[in-house]
Coordinates of C-alpha atoms in Angstrom, one line a residue:
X1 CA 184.2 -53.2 139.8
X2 CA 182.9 -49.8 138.4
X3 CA 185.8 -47.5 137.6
X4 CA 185.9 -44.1 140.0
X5 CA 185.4 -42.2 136.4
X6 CA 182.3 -43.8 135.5
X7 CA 180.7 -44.6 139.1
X8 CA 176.8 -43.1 139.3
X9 CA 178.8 -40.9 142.8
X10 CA 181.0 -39.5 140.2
X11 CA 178.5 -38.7 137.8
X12 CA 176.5 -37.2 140.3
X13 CA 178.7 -34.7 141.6
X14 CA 179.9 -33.5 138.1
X15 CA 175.8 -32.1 137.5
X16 CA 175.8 -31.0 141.2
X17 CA 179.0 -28.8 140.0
X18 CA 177.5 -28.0 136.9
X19 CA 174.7 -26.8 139.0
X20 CA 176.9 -24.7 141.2
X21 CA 178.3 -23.2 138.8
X22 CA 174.8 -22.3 137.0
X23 CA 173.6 -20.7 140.1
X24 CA 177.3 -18.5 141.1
X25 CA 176.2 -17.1 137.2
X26 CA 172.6 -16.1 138.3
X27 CA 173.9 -14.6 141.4
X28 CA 176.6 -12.6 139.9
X29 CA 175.1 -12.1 136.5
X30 CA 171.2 -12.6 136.7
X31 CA 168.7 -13.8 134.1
X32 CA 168.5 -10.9 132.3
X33 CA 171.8 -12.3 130.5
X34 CA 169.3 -15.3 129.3
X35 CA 166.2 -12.6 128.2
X36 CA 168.5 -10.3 126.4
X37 CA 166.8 -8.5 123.9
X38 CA 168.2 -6.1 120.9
X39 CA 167.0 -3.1 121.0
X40 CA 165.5 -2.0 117.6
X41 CA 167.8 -0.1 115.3
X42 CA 167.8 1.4 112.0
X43 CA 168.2 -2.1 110.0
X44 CA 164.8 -2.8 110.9
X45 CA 163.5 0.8 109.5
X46 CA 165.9 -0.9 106.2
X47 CA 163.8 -3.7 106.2
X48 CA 160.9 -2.6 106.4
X49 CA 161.7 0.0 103.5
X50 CA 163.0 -2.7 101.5
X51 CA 160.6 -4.8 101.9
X52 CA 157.9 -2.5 100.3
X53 CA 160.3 -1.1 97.7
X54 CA 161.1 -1.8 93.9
X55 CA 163.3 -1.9 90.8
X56 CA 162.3 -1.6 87.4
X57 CA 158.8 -2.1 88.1
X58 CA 159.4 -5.5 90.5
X59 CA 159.4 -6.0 93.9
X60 CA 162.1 -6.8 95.9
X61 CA 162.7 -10.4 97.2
X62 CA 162.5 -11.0 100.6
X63 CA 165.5 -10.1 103.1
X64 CA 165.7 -13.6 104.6
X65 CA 165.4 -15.3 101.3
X66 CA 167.9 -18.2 100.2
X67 CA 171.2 -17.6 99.1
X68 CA 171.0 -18.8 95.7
X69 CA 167.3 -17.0 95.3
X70 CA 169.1 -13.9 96.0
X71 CA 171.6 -15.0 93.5
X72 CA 168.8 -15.4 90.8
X73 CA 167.9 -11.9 91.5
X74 CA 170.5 -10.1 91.5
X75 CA 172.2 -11.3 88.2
X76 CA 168.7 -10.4 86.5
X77 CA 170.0 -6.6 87.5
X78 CA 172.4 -4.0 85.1
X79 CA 175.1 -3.3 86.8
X80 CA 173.2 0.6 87.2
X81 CA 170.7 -1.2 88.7
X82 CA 172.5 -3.3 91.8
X83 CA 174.3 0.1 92.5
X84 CA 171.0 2.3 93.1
X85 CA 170.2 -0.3 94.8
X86 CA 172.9 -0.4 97.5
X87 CA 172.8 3.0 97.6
X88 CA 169.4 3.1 98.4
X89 CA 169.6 0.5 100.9
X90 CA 173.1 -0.3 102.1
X91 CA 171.7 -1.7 105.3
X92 CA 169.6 -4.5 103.3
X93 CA 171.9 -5.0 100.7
X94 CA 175.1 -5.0 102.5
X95 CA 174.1 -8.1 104.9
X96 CA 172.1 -9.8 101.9
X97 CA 174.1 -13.6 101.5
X98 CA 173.7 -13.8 98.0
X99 CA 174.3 -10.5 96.5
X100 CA 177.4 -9.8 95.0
X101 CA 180.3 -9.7 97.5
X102 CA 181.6 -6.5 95.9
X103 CA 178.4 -4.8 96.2
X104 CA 178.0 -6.1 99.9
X105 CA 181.6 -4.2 100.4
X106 CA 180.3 -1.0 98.6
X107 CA 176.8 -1.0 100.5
X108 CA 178.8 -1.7 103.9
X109 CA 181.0 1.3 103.2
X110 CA 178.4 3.4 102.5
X111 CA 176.2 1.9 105.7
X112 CA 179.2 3.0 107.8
X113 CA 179.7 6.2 106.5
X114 CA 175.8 7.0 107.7
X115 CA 176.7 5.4 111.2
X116 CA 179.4 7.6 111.6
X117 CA 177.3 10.5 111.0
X118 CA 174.7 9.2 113.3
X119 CA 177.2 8.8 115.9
X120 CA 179.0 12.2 115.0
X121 CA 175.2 13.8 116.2
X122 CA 174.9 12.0 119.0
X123 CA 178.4 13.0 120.2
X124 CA 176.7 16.8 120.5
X125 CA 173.9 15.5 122.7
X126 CA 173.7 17.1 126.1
X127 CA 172.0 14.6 127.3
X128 CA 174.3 12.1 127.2
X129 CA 176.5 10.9 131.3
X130 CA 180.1 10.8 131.1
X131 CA 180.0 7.0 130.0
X132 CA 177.3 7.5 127.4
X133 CA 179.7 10.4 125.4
X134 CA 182.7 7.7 125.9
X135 CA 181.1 5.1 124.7
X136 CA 179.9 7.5 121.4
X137 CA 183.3 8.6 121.1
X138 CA 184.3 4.5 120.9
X139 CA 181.5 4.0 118.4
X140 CA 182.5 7.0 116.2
X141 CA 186.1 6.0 115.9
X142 CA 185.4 2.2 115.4
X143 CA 183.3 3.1 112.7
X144 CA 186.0 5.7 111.1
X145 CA 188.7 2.9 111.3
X146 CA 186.1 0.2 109.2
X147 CA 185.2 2.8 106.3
X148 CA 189.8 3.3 105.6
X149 CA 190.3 2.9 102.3
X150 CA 191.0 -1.2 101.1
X151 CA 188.8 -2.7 104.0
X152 CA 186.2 -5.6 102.9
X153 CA 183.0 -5.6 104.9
X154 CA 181.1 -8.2 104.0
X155 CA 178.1 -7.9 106.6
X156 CA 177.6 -4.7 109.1
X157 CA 174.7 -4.1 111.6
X158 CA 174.8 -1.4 114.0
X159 CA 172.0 -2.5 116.2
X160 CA 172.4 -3.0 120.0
X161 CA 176.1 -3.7 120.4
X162 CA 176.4 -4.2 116.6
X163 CA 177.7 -7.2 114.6
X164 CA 180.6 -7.0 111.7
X165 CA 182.4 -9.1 109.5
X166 CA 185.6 -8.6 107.4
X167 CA 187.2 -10.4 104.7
X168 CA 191.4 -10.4 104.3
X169 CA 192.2 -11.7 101.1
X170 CA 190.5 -12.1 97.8
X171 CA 187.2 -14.0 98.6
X172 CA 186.4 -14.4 94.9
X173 CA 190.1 -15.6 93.0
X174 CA 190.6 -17.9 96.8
X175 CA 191.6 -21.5 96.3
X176 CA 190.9 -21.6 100.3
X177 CA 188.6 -19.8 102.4
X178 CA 188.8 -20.1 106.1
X179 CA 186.0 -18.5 108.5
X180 CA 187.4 -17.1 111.9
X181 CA 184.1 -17.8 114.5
X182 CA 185.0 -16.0 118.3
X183 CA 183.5 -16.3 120.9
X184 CA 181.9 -13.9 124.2
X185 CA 181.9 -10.5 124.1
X186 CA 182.5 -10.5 120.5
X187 CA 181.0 -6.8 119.4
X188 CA 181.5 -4.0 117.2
X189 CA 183.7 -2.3 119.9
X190 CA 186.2 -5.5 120.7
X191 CA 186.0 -6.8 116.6
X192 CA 190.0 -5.2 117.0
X193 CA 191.8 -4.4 119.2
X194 CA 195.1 -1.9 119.6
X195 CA 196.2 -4.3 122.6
X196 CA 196.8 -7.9 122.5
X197 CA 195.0 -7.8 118.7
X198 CA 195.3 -11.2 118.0
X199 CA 192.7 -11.9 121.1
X200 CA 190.0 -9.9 118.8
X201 CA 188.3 -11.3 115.3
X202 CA 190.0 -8.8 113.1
X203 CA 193.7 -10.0 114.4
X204 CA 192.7 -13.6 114.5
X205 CA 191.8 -13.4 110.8
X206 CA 194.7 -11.7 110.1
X207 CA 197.4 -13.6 111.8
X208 CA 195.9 -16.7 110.1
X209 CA 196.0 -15.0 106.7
X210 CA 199.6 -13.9 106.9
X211 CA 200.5 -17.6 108.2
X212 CA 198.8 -19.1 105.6
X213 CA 200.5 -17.2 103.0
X214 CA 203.7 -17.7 105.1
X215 CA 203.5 -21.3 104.5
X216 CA 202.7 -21.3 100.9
X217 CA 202.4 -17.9 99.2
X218 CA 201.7 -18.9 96.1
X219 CA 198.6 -19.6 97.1
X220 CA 195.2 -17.7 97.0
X221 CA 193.5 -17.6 100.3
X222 CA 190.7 -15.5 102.1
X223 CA 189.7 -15.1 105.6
X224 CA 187.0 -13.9 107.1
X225 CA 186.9 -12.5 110.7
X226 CA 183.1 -13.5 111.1
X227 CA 181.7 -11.3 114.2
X228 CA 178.2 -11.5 112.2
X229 CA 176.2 -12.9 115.4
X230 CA 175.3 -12.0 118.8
X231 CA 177.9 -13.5 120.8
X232 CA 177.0 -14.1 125.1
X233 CA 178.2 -11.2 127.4
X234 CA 180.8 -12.5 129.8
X235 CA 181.1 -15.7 131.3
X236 CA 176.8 -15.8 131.9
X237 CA 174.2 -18.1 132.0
X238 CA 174.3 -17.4 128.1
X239 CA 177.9 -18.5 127.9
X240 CA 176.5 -21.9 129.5
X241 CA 174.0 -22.1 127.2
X242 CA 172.9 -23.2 123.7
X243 CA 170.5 -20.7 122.7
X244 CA 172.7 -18.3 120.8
X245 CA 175.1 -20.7 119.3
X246 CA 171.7 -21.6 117.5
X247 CA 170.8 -18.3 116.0
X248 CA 174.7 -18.2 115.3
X249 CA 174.7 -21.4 113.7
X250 CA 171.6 -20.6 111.1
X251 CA 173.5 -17.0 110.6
X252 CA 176.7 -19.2 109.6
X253 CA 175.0 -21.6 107.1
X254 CA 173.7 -18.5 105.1
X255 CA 177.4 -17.1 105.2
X256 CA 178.7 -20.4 104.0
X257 CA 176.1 -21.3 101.5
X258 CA 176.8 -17.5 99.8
X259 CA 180.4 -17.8 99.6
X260 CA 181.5 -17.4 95.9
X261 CA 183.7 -19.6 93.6
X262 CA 183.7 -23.7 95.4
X263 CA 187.0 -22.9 97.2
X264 CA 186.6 -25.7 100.4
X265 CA 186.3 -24.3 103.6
X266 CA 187.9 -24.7 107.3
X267 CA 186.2 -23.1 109.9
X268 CA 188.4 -22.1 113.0
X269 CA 186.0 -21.7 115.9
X270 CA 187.5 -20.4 119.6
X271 CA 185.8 -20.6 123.0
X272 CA 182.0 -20.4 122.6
X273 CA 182.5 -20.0 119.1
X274 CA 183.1 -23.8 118.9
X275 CA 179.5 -24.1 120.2
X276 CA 178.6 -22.1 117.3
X277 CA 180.4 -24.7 114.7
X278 CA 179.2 -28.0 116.7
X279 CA 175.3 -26.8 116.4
X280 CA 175.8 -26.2 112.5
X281 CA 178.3 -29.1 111.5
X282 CA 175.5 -30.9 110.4
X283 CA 173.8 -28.7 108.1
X284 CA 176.9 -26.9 106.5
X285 CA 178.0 -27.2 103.0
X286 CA 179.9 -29.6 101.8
X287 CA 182.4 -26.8 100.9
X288 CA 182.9 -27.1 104.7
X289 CA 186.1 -29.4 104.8
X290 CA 187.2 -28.7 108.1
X291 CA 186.6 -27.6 111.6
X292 CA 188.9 -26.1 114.0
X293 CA 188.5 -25.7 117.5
X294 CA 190.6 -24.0 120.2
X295 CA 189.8 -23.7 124.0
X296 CA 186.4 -25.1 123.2
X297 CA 184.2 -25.5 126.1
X298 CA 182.6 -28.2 124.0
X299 CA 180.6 -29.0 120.9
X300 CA 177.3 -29.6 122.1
X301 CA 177.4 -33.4 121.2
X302 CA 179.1 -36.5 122.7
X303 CA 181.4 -37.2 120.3
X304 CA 182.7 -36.1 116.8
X305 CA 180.4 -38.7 115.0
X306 CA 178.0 -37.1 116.9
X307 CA 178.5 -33.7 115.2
X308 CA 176.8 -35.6 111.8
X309 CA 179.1 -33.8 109.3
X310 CA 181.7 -35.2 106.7
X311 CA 183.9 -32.1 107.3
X312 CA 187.4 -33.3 109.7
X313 CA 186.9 -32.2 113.3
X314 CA 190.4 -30.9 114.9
X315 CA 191.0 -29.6 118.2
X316 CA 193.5 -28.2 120.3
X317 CA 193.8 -26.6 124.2
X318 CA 196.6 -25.1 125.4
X319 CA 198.0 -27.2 128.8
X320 CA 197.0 -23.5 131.0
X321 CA 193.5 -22.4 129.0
X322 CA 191.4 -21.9 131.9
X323 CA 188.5 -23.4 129.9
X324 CA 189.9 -27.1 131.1
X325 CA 188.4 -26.4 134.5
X326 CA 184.6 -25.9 133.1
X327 CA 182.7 -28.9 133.5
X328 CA 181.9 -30.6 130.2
X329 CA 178.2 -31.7 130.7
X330 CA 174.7 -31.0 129.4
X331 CA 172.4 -31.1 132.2
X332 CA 169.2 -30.3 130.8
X333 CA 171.0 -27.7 128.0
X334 CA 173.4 -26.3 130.5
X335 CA 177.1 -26.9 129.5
X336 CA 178.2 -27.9 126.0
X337 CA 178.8 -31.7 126.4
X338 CA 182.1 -34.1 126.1
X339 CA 185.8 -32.5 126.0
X340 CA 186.4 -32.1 122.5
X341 CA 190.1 -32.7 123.2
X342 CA 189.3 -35.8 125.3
X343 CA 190.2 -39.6 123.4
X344 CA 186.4 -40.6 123.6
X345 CA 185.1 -37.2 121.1
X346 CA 187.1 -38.7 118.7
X347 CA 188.8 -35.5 117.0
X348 CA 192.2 -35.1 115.3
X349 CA 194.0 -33.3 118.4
X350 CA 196.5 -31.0 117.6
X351 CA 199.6 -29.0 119.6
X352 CA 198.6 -25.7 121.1
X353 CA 202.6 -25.1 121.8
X354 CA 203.9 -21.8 123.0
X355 CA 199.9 -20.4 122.7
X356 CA 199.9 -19.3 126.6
X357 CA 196.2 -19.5 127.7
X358 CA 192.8 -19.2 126.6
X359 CA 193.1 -16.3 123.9
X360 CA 196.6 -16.8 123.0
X361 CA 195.8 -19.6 120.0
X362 CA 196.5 -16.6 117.0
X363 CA 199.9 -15.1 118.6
X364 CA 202.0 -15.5 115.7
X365 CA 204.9 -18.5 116.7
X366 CA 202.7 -20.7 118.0
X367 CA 202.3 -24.0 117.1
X368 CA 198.3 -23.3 117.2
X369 CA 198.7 -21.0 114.6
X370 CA 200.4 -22.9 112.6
X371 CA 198.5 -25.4 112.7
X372 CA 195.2 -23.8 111.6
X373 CA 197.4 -22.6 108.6
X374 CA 198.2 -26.2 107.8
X375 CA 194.2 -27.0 108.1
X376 CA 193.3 -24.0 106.2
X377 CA 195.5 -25.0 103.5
X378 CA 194.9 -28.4 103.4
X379 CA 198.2 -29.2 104.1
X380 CA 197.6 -32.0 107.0
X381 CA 201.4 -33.4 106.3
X382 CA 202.4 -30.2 108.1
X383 CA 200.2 -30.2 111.3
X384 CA 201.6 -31.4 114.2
X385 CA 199.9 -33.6 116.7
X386 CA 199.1 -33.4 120.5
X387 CA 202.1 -35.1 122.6
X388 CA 204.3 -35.4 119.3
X389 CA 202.4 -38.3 118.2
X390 CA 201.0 -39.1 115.3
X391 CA 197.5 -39.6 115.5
X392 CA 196.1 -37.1 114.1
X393 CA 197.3 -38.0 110.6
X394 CA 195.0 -41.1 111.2

């Protein structure tokens, strides 16, 4: 006899719900959410600029070129040379994986001091409704709080809703490096977060940081809160889709492969930003050691073999994240595929204790937390497993 959980009725109305749920998200939400398109900003003036400029009689490489071509180039430059350079153009240089990651800091600084200014103007337009000048007002004191004194941005674009990334620690002395990946409505405006911060990339990365150091300070770790891609808005037809994990997955491979120093890496991917990390497990580094997913939706493959990487695949959901009620399909490229907590994927699942729902896995005393701390570190002794077994240390 076929079993009820593999019976063709079963599998049947799983994609009829998977449908259902598809069309509730095109009545409440539309397509536009699948057409979205960035309006242009002043990175692509930047570009462009750069891309016709020179140095010292040369021209410039291209934006998008490798990491380690951009490495070539840039240690051909004086050190007078890289700053007139960044100064010139911080938008360019500032995102650039493969210029140094001080000068990326410096450029960054520098890009969000002229977004401020930007923004300080616009604050003075009449022409602006009621939500327009609050939303400026947002914009300007986000970007005041990114250009204090001591912060690392290692990637800033203001376009659209704008993308930012942030490194705690010492990226360049680091023994470990782990890579915070969020998921929806990840932005400029929610990268922190004065209420329940460790639901936004900034407090993620830090809570890890200070847990990892915690649990061994001795150590030298970095971790970057990696908001550096355009993330889907709300729970959309987006959110159900692959299209944007893509693009996020080719922006995370040129992160990766730019990294300083050969300090192994753990990526700790949340919600959608597990979709992020299954579409590039196969192409990272092999500085990638491990990757860490909480309240995943799914990995867009079948099982962790499926993912094609060396790198150890954990996984954790806490026993009320919402996300456990989403169907885990892919009907022709909507839904993310199999549970990655479920016995069939075939990851290392972990305890989610005390984490209390879908964005509680950085609140610091949780077992979640501690957990990605362990992976980060490389100390798998100290992870504990789902149910208080031990299988994870298989």
């Amino acid at each position: 006899m076929t079993s009820l959980d593999s019976s063709p009725t079963l599998t049947v109305w799983r994609t009829l719900l998977a449908l259902a749920v598809v069309f509730v998200m095109l009545a409440t939400t539309g397509w536009t959410a699948a057409h979205h398109r960035r309006t242009p900003g002043p990175r692509e003036a930047a570009l462009t600029a750069w891309g016709q400029g020179t140095i010292a009689g040369h021209h410039l490489p291209a934006a998008d070129a490798s990491p380690s071509r951009l490495k070539e180039f840039f240690a051909t430059l004086s050190a007078a040379q890289r700053i007139r350079l960044a100064d010139r153009y911080p938008l360019v240089v500032g995102n650039l994986n493969g210029a140094p990651v001080t000068l990326r800091y410096q450029a960054n600084h520098q890009a969000l001091l002229d977004a401020r200014t930007e923004e300080r103007r616009r604050l003075t337009d009449p022409s602006l409704s009621a939500d327009g000048h609050r939303n400026a007002v947002r914009t300007y004191d986000r970007y005041t709080a990114l250009t204090q004194d001591g912060r690392q941005i290692i990637a800033f674009d203001p376009t659209g809703t704008g993308r930012v990334a942030e490194v705690i620690g010492d990226l360049q002395r680091a023994e470990h490096v782990s890579v915070v990946v969020p998921g929806v409505d990840t932005n400029l405006l929610t990268f922190q977060r004065d209420q329940r911060p460790y639901s936004a990339p900034l407090g993620m990365a830090k809570s890890l940081y200070a847990a990892e150091h915690k649990e061994r300070p001795a150590a030298h770790t970095a971790v970057i809160a990696w908001a550096d891609y355009t993330s889907p808005v709300g729970i959309g037809v987006d959110a159900a889709i692959g299209r944007l994990a893509e693009d996020g997955a080719v922006r995370l491979h040129a992160l990766i492969d730019a990294l300083p120093g050969n300090a192994p890496v753990a990526l700790v991917c949340h919600s959608y930003g597990s979709v992020v990390c299954g579409v590039a497990a196969h192409h990272l580094s092999t500085r990638v050691s491990d990757i860490a997913v909480a309240g995943s939706p799914g990995m867009r493959a079948e099982s962790a073999a499926g993912l094609r990487t060396d790198a150890r695949i954990w996984a954790m959901r806490d026993s009320d994240d919402w996300i456990q009620d989403v169907p885990h399909l892919d009907v022709g490229g909507l839904g993310h595929g199999a549970d990655p907590v479920s016995a069939d994927f075939g990851a290392r699942v972990v305890s989610a204790g005390r984490a209390h729902g879908h964005a509680g896995y950085f609140q610091p005393g949780t077992e979640s937390l501690s957990n990605f701390a362990a992976v980060g570190l490389g100390d798998f002794a100290a992870v504990s497993c789902a149910d208080g077994s031990d299988a994870c240390h298989s």
